């Protein structure tokens, strides 16, 4: 009688190993994790265990790439999307998958229930839906079938405009999405198609708190700076993973930062162009004006530094809890002001070190902005200093005064500048939050009718070289009242001056 194969996988210690191997032999810039190379069999065996069928080390947690590729291939004959390009794209993802979040699946639309419209973005509509079957997690070797994870109640279905004529160029963008490391990026489980509109839809992880703006507006608790710095760290780590993969986000704004019960995730990698866009260059660029780097607005090549500029705007939005330029029209006049150094205000309760980092990120000169690695490492340092206390790690939305008390009583970080600033600014922030609770919260999110926060085609020509505003002031006083002056970056231009400037 043939011996039944056994489950020989090991639980992956994520404090020591990544969740899957690194195919490239180039070490990533995330130095806080042990990198497991594809050719390092002993490391793979130590990290993941071995496959109970082929006795080879796994390529990821509960995953054997060669064995699973064969299973996927044997099943190719049992499904089709009806589109050759889509079929081949999904098949390649399955053959090459080294982890359960590195493959795509064709999911027939009828498998989804309770489909509910949520919102409309720059390139499509977003729905929530239930998928009781769930995604493939691993091969159940003892029962000889796929084990599907079905604990999530909801998923996101993102339709893509004009995607009935989907092209290989767009599919290539999704391929780059799959090449990014897992953490910090919203997982994509597969592709489906609405039978009525014929538009293709991505099946994504559902973040119940919505986007970053929703998370801030709807929070019932004061979000302290310990939590905010940690969230910025997670976002920066996701952006670093994108840049390490050789990609650039190109549409980085708070609407594309999603938040589940605990963590923020970057979404829409590769979604900065219409689904049916061909290789012919469009006139203008796509994006959300307040988050776009000034050099991009005039048509210069999009670089990693442009993503850093966007990060600076997002960082200020998270820390100041104010939507950038929500009270003015997002038109060519705003574009000119941005070129002249106009930036969002930085709240008076933002710690000085964080404010300085924001200003560096949105500097008009790209070479003055920090690299993604520098940004990530600095946030790691600050996060470590703030969390180096003798108490337990409090909930991310902790409104308990114990947080401030533990900061006050801790003796380990009395020499940490960021620690001191956070302590003082949290006092101001808590009072500000309590005051806001007594008011109608909707007042804080009213926007100008021409303030547009979805990606769109922008075309601003003949803009001059970007400059920084000379009207930047910041002061952090360490006296008894700990008064903090807010940063202002104003550009005073009359409408006549703007019109004359635009005509030139």
Phi, psi and omega in degrees: 000133183291135182289131182285129181296150182245158176281113182245017179288153177250147172293128184277121175282100186288348173284343183246327184228156171287168180281348176206167182289159172263115183294317181289148175272003177271123182292138180284168182274357178278091188281359183272002182233148174283126180270127179257112182280151180302321185276352182273085187295321182293320177296319179297318179297319180294323185280318190241347187086196181234158178287130181288354180256313182257353178062022177260151177301146180291164176258353179190180181299117180059031188223133173238109186299313182297316182292317181290327177299319178295319180296315178300315183297320179297338182263358181304324184290349186262001179209158172200147176273346186090357180234121184300316181298317180294316179302311183294324179295313179296318181299318179296322179296323180287321180292329185261356188296127177253006181197159185292343176262014179249012177236160173245158181228141171278120185244109179304139186301329183291350177283350181263141178236160176050053179285124186232129178292135179248304185198172177238131179254195183288335186232007179174183179250154183241133179231155167256152181203153175264141179224091189295330182292320180077173185270158177291123180260313178194170177273119178283097189292329182284326179258000176054053176201162177291136171265123181254135179274115185236030181275342177284134180279329186226156173226166176259133171249118180249111179280155183237123180302139176061017184280358173296336176253047186298144185239163182294333179296318179293319178298328176296327176295319178292327178298319178294329175299319180289339182278350179280144179299160193293306193294139176088352180245135179298122181293144175246126186260340181171190182231142174224179180218130176289117184293341181276312182269344183068007179279140178281153183224137174275142178255113189238163174297137182269122177257108191292340180275358180078204179277177185301322180295318177299316182301316181290317184290329187259000180295132179268357181234157175291128179266107185284170184288334173301315180292318183294319179295322178295322178293320176297323177299316180295319179295316179297324179294319176297318179294323177296320177298320178297312181292324177296331179280002180083017182248166174229138185292309176076349180218052190270109178207170188295336176292340178257012170253111182258156186225125174267205184296336187231323193231153172273150178226144174275134179238175174062037172290121182085008182259023185269017177213155179300150185295331182258017181294132179266187186284349180292130184290131178282155173276114180103184182227158180260146175161186176250115192311311184299340184257359187268134180297143183301325181291334179284328183298332180262012172097006177292159183299137178285130182233176176299327179297330177291323174297323179295320175303312180299321177301320179300318178295316179297317180301315179294323179296320179291317184283317181277341182057041176227138180286130183293128175054042183279349185254010180225163180287139179268080185232193183294333179292321176295321178300319179294318179299319178299321177296329180275002176107005180293128179223161176298155176289145175257125186301151182293342182262015175274127179305146186302316182298322178290320178298320179296322178293321177302313182297322177295320182295322182258023175301142181295330179270120185299326182289345178275346179282147178291154172285167179297322179295316179297318179300311181297314183294324178293318179293325175299315180300311180295319179299318179295317182295318182289326183271001181275065179237164187275359181264176176287160178283118184280161180303148186300334180251032186299124177251005183285140180291350177302328181302309181293324180295320180291325174297318182296320185277343183288134182257351186285332188244022182296339180264004180273122182294315180296325180297314179296315182295319179297318180301315182290318184287331176295328177298315179293316182298322179295318178296320179297319180293317179298321178295322181291329179297332181279355181249168175288115187296333182296337180299328185286347186243012176293137183234160175296142182300338179254019173269109190249122184246022171247151182296139181207169178283126178239144183215090178247112184255158173060032175281150183281182177292133181297148176224161173272147177290141177278350183262067177241125179223142177205135180218131177239110182263137181257021179280190189297321184274352176051047181291134179238122178273139181282155175278135173236140177227087186250144176236109184272102178229130177282163180297325178296317179296322179294317180297317179295320180296318182294322180294325178295000000 
